[in-house]
XYZ file of C-alpha atoms in Angstrom:
568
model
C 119.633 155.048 136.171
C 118.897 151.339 137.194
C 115.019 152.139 136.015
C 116.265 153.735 133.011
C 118.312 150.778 132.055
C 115.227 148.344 132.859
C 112.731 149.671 130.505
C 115.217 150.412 127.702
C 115.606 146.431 128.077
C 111.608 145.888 128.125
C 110.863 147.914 124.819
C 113.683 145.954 123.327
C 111.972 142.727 124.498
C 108.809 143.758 123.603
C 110.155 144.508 119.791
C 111.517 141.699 119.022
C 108.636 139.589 120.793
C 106.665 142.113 118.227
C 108.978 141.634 115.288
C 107.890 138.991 112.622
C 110.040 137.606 109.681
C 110.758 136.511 105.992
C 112.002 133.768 104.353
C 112.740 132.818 100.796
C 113.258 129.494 99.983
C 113.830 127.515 96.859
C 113.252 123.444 96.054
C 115.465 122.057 93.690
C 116.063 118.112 92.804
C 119.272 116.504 94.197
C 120.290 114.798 91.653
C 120.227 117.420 88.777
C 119.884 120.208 90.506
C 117.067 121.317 88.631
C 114.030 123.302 90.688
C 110.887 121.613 91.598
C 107.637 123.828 90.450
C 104.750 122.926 92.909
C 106.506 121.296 95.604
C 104.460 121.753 98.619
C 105.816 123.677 101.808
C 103.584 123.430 104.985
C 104.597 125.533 107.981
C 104.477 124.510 111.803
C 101.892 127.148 112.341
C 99.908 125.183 109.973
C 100.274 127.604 106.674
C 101.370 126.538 103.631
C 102.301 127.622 99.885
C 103.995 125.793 96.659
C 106.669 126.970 94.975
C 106.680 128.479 90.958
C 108.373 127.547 88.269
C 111.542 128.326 89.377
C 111.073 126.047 92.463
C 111.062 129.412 94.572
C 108.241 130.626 97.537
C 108.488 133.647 99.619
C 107.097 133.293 103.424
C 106.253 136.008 105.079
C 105.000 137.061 109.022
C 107.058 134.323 110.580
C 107.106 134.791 114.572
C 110.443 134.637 116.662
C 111.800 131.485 117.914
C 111.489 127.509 116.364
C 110.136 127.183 113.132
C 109.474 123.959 111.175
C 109.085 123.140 107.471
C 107.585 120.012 105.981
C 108.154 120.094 102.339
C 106.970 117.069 99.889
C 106.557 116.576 95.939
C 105.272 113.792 94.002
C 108.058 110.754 93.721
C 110.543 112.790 96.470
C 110.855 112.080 99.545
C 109.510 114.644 102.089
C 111.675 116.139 104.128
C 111.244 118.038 107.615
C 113.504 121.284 108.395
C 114.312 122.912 112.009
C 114.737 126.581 111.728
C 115.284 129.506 114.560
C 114.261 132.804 114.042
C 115.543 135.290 113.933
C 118.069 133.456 111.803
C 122.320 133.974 111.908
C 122.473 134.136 108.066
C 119.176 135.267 106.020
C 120.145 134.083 102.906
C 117.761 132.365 100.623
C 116.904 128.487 102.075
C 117.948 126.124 99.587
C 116.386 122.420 99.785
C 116.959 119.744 98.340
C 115.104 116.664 97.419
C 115.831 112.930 96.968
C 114.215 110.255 94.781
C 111.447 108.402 97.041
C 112.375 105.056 98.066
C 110.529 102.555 96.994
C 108.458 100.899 99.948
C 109.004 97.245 98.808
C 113.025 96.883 99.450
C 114.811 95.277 96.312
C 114.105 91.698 95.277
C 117.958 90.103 94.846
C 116.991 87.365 92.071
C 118.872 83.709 92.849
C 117.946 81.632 90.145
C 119.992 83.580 87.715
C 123.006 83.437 90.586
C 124.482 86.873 89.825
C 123.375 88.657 92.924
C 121.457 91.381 90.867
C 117.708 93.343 91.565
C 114.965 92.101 89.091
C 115.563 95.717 87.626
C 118.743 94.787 85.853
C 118.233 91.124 85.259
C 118.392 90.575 81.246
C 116.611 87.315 81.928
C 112.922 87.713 82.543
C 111.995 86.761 85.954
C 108.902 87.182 87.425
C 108.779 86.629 91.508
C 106.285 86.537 94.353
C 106.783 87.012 97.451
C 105.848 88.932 100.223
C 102.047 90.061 100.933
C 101.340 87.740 98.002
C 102.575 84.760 99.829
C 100.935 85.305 103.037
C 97.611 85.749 100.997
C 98.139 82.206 99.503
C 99.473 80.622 102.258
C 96.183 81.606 104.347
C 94.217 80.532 101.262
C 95.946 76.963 101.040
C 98.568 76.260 103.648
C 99.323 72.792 103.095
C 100.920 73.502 99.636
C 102.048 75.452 96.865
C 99.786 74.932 94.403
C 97.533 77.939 94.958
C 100.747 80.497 94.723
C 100.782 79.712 90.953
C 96.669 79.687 89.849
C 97.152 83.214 89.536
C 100.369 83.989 87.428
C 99.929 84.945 83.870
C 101.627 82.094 81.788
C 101.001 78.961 84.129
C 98.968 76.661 84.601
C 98.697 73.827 87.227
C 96.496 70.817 85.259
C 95.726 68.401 87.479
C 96.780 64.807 86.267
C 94.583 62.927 88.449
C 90.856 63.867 88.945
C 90.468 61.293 91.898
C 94.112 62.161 93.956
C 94.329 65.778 93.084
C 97.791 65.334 91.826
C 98.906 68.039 89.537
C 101.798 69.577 86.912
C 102.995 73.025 86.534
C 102.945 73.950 82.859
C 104.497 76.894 81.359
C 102.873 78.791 78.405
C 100.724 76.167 77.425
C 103.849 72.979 77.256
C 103.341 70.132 78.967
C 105.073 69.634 82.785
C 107.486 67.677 82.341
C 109.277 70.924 80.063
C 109.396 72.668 83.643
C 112.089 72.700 85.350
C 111.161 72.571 89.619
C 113.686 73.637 91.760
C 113.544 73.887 95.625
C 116.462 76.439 97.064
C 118.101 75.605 93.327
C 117.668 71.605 93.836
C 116.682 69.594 91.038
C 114.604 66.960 92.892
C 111.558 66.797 91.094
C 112.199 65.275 88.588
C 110.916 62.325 86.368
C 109.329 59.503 88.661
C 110.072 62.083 91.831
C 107.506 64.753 89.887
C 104.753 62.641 91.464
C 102.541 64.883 94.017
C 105.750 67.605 94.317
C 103.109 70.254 93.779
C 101.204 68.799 96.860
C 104.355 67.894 98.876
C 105.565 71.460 99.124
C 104.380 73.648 102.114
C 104.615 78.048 101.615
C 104.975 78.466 105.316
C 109.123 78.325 104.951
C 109.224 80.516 101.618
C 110.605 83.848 100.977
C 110.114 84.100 97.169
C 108.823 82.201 94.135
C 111.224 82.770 90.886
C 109.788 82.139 87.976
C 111.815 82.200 84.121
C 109.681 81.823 81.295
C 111.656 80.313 78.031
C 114.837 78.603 77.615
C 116.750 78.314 80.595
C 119.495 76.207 79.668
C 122.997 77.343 80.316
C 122.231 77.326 84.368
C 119.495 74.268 84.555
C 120.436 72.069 81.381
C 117.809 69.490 80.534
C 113.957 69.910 81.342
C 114.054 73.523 81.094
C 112.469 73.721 78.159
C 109.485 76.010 78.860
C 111.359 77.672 82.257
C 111.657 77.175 85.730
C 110.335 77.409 89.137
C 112.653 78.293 91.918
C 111.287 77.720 95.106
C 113.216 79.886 97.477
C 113.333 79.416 101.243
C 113.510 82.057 103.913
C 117.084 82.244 105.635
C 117.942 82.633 109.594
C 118.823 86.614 110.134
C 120.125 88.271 113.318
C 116.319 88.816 114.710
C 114.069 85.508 115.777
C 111.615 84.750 113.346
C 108.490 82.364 114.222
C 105.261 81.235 112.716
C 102.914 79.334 113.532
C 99.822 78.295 111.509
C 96.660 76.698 112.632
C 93.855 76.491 109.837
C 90.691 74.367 110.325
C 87.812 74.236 107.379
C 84.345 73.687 106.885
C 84.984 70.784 104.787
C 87.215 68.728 106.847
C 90.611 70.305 106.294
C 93.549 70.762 108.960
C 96.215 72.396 108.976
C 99.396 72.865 111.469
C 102.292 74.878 111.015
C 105.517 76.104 112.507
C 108.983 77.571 111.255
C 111.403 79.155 113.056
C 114.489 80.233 112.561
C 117.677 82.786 114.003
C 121.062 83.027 113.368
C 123.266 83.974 116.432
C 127.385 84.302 116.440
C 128.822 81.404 114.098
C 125.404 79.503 113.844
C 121.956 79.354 112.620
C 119.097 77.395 112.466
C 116.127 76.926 109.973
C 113.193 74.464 110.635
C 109.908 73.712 109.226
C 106.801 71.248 110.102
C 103.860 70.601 109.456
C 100.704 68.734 109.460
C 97.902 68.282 106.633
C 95.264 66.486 107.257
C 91.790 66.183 105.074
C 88.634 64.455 104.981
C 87.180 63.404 101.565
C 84.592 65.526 100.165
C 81.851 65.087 98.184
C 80.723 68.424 96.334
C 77.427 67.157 94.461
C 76.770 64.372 96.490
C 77.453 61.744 93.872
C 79.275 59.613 96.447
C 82.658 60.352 94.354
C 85.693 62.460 95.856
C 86.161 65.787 94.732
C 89.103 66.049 97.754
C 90.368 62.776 98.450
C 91.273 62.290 102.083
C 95.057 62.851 102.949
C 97.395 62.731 105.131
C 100.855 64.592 105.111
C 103.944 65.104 107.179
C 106.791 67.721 106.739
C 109.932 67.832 108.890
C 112.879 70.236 107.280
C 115.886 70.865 109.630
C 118.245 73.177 108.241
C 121.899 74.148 110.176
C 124.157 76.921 109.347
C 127.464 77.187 110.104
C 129.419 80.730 109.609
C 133.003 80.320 110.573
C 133.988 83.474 109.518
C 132.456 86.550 107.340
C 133.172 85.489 103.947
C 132.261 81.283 104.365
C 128.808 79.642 104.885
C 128.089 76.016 105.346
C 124.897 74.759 105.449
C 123.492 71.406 105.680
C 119.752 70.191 105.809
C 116.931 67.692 105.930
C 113.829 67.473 104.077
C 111.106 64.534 104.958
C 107.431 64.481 103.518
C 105.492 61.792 104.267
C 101.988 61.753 102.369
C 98.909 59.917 101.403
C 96.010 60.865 99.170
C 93.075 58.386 98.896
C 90.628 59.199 96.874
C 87.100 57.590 94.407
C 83.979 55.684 95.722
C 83.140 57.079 99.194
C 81.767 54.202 100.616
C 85.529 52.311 99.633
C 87.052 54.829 101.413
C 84.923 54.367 104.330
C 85.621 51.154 104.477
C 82.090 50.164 103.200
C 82.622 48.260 99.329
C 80.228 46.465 97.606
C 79.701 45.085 94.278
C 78.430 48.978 93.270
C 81.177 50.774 95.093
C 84.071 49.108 94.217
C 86.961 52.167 92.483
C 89.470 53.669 94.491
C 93.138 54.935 93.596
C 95.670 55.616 96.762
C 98.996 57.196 96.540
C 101.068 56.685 99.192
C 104.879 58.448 99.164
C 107.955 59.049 101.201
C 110.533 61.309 99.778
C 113.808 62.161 101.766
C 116.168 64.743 100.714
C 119.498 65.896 102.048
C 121.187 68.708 100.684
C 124.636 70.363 101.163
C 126.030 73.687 99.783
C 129.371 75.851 100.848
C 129.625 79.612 99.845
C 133.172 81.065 100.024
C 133.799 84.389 98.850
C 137.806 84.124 98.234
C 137.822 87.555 97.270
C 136.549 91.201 96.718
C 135.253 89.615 92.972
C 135.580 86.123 93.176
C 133.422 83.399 95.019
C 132.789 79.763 94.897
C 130.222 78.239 95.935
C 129.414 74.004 96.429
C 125.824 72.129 96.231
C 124.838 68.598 96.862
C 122.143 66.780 97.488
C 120.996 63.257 97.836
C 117.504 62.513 97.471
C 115.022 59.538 97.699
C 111.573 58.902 96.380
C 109.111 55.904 97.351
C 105.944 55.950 95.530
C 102.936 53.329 95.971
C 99.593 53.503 93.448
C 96.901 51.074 94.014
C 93.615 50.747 92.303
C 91.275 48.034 92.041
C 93.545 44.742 91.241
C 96.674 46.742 90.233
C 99.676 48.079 92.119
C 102.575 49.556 91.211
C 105.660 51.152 93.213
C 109.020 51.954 92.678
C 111.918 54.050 94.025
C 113.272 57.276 92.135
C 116.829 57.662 93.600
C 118.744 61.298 92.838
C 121.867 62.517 93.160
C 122.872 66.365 92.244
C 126.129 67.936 92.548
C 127.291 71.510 91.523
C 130.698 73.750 91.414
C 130.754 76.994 90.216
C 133.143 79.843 90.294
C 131.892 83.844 90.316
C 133.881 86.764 89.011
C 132.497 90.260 88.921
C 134.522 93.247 87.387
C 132.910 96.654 86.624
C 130.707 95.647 83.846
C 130.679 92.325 83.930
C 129.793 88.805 85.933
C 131.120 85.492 84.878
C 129.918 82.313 86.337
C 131.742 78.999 85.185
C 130.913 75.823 86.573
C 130.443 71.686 85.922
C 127.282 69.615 87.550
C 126.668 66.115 87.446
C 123.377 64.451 87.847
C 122.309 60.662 88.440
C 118.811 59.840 88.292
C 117.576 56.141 88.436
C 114.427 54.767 89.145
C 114.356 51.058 90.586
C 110.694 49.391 90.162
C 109.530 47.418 93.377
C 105.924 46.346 92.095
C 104.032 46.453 88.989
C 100.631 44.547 88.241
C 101.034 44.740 84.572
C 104.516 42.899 84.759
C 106.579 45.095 82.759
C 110.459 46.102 83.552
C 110.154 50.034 83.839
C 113.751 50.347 85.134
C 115.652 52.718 84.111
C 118.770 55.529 84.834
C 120.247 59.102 83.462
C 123.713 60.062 83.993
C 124.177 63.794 83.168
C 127.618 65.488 82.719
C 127.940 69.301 81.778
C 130.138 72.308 82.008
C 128.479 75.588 81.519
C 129.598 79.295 81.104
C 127.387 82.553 81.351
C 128.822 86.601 81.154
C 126.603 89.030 82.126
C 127.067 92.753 81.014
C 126.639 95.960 81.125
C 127.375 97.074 77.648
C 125.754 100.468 78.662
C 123.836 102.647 81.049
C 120.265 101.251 79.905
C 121.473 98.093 78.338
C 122.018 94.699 79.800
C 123.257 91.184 78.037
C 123.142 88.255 79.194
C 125.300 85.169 76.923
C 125.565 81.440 77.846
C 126.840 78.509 76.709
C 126.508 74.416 78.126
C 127.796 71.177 76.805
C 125.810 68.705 78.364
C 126.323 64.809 77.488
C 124.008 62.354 78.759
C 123.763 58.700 79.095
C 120.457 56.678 79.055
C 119.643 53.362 79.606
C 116.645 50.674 80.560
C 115.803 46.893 80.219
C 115.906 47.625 76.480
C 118.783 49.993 74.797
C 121.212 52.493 76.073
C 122.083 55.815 74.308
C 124.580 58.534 74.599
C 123.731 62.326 73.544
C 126.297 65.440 73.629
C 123.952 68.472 73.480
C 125.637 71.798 73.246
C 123.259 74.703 74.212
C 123.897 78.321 73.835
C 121.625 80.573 75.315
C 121.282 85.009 75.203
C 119.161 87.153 76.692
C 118.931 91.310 77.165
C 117.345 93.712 78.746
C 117.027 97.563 76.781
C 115.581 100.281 78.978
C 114.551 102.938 76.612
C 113.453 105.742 79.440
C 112.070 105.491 82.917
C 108.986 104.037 81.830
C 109.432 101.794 79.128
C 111.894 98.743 78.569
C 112.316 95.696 76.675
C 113.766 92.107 77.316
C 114.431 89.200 74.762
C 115.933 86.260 74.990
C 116.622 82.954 73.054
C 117.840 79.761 73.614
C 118.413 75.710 72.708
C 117.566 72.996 74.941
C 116.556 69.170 75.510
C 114.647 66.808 77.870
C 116.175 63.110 78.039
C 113.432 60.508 77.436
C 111.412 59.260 80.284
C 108.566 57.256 80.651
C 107.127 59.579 83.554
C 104.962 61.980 81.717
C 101.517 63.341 82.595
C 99.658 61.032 80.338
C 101.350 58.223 81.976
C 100.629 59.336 85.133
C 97.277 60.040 84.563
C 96.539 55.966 83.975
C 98.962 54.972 86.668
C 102.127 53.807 84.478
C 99.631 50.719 83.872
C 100.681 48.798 80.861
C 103.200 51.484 79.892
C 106.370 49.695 78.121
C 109.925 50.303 78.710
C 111.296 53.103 75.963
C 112.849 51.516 73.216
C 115.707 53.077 70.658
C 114.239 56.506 71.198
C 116.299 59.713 71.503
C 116.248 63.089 73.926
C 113.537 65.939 72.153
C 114.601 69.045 71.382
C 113.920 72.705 71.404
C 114.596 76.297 70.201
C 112.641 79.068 71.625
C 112.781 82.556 71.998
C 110.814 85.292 74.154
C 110.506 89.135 74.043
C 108.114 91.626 75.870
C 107.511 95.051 75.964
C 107.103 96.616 79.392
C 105.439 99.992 80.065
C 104.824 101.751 83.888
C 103.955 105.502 84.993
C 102.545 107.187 88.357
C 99.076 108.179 88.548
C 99.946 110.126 91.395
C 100.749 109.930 94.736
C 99.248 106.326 95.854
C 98.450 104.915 92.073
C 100.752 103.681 89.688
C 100.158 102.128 86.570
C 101.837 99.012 84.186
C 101.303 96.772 81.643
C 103.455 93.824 80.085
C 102.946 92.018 76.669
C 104.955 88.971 76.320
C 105.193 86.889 73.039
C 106.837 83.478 73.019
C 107.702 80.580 70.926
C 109.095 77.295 70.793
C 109.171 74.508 68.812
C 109.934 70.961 70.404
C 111.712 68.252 67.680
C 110.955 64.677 68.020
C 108.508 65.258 71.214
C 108.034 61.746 72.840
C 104.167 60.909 72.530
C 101.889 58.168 73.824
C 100.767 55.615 72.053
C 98.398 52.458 71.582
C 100.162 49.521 70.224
């Protein structure tokens, strides 16, 4: 009976070891539900099929025991499913599959300070970062200037052929319409706009914002033509080091480090580095193509957290440079009554800045900037000198409130800009100071699914005044902006907007002959703009790997009573 028993058990083995299976399955998208024809379904014993319109396949001749089934489709993401044969229930497999993340996470725009992805920003903002600022940072560590050669719309025009010293200008205005911002600091401007663009490493940054048109409501005066945020990287949870050592073939060091961590209530941020060049001669005319320079960096940052919803932060910027550049022998120390030209810049610009986030509740935040700032420029050339200091202060309150469809920011800024002349050759009083004044309000919403607008409104009043006149302005600026998103591959965004840039004597023309013989502003008054943008965006998969998109922007603005150099 016991033998009996024991190969009654054996042919029952033996059948089921023998027996092979079926499985219908069907693919369907999760978030309509509807099937997915030609989704691919590959087996673990390495057989596969697709599924037909209906999103349905039919596998047959599946042995006992684990099974596993990869299944993928164009734009889903794949997905991997454990099965056991023979199976409890042998129902039809139903799978379902999700949208495929995107493998860049979301950019989070600042400049426009509403907290949203540059996929439902009505302004148009165009960023780079990642990959992109490696690249450039490899290609020209010891400043910024390369991360912007390659962006449709801008320009940087150097304003001296002998330091190097260049502007940013913004479909096709001149610099000094560009707002520059550093971590949403406005210390670059007027006198201070002197060598920024070589004074600001890419070994610290996260992202590079960039708003083309009218920015107004947020920035006030300069942003005539847009603005350039540059956006520093900020202590996480995990250490974070680099370190950058560069060395060219045609004399040009570079040392780097930043490092940063944030751990329990603090965190720390700090940058330096070292530039260093020889000057170069590319056609051997014995004239500087590179002038040789020097430059220091030292940015401290501190971060204080004392609980979840409040950040303090409090930080240090100095940049010590010098750019020397003209007659090689000069430079070498070797003049003679041919050699002779020369023009040296030598700068030290400070910077302390201040800010306080508080979010006081589940909609609501406030949030506090300051920062104190300090420019000392020096020019020489041959039997002329000038030098002065560009003092500025900035200061900024705004309040946040976000409801289902909508984000309000309110807020007042006040900005004091004076420049104090130390030397000049041609003996003229250039002194001269802006007081700035203005309340803003901007409401963001989402009128619908695919539709976005953007509204704002400033009152700005400013007072200038120099060694000859002082003037008072009120300038009230509204500002709108949308974005329509007709399907999932095209969309539209316009905007329009006034604005104004006080008078100043520190323009590109002027800097390009050294302020020499330039004469204190007399009776003049702030020029103003209106200008508008709108583009058309278009963007489609190839396929698996290769997507495809194309943007056409179209722009104008028109600048009343533009301040223009003259003979006398």
């Amino acid at each position: 009976m016991k033998q009996l028993f024991l190969l009654l058990f054996a042919i029952c083995l033996t059948n089921i070891a023998a027996a092979q299976f079926n499985l219908p399955v069907v693919v369907k998208e999760s978030a309509t539900g509807k099937p997915l024809a030609g989704a691919s379904i590959l087996t673990s014993n390495k057989t596969g099929t697709t599924t037909d319109n209906n999103g349905y396949a039919f596998l047959e001749k599946i042995p006992p025991g684990k099974f596993r089934l990869t299944i993928s489709f164009s734009g889903k993401e794949t997905i991997t499913k454990q099965l056991e044969f023979p199976r409890l229930s042998p129902d039809t497999l139903f799978l379902f599959l999700n949208d495929e993340e995107e493998e860049m996470e979301e950019i989070v725009i600042q400049s426009t300070r509403t907290g949203r992805t540059i996929n439902n920003t009505a302004s148009r903002v165009e960023v780079i970062d990642g990959e992109e600022l490696d690249e450039k940072n490899n290609m020209r560590p010891a400043n910024v200037s390369m991360l912007l050669h390659e962006s449709t719309g801008l320009q940087v025009q150097q304003t001296s052929a002998t330091t190097g010293n260049a502007s940013i200008r913004v479909q096709g205005l001149d610099g000094r319409y560009t707002q520059l911002l550093k971590d949403g600091y406005p210390n670059y401007g007027n006198f201070a706009s002197g060598l920024s663009v070589l004074e600001i490493p890419p070994l610290d940054l996260k992202q590079v914002e960039v708003i083309k048109g009218p920015s107004s409501t947020l920035y006030g005066g300069g942003a005539i033509a847009g603005v350039i945020n540059f956006i520093s990287k900020k202590p996480a949870e995990e250490f974070e080091g680099n370190i950058m050592l560069n060395r060219s073939n045609i004399g040009q060091s570079n040392i780097g480090v930043y490092a940063s961590q944030k751990k329990n209530k603090f965190g720390y941020a700090i940058l330096a580095t070292v530039n260093a060049a020889k000057p170069y001669d590319v056609d051997n005319d014995e004239f500087t193509e590179i002038p040789e320079s020097n430059n220091y960096n030292l940015s401290p940052r501190l971060y204080f957290y004392p609980d979840e919803k409040t950040t303090l932060m409090l930080g240090h910027s100095f940049v010590r440079s010098k750019f020397t550049g003209g007659d090689l022998q000069v430079i070498k120390g070797n003049p003679d009554a041919n050699h002779v030209y020369f023009e040296q810049n030598s700068t030290y610009r400070n910077t302390t800045t201040f800010e306080l986030n508080k979010i006081t509740s589940a909609k609501s935040s406030v949030s506090l900037r300051q920062s104190l700032s300090f420019y000392d420029r020096e020019i020489k050339t041959p039997g002329y000198i000038f030098s002065g200091v560009n003092s500025n202060s900035f200061t900024d309150i705004n309040y946040k409130y976000k409801t289902e469809k909508h984000n309000i920011i309110s807020g007042l800024n006040i900005i004091y800009d004076k420049f104090n002349q130390q030397q000049n050759s041609s003996a003229i009083n250039q002194n001269n100071n802006t007081l700035t004044g203005g309340i803003y309000l901007q409401d963001t919403w989402d009128a619908a699914e695919n539709i976005v607008l953007e509204s704002g409104l400033r009152i700005d009043n400013v007072r200038y005044s120099n060694t000859n006149f002082q003037k008072n302005q009120t300038f009230i600026l509204p500002r709108f902006s949308g974005l329509f998103i007709f399907n999932d591959k095209f969309s539209s965004r316009i905007s329009a907007g006034l604005g104004y840039k006080a008078p100043t004597i520190f323009t590109e023309e002027t800097e390009s002959m050294q302020y020499k013989n330039v004469l204190a502003l007399d009776d003049v008054t702030a020029e103003k703009s209106v200008g508008g943008t709108a583009d058309i965006n278009y963007k489609t998969k190839l396929g698996n790997d290769l997507s495809f998109s194309i943007n056409q922007l179209f722009f104008v603005t028109r600048i009343n009573k533009p301040l223009v150099l003259q003979n006398d």
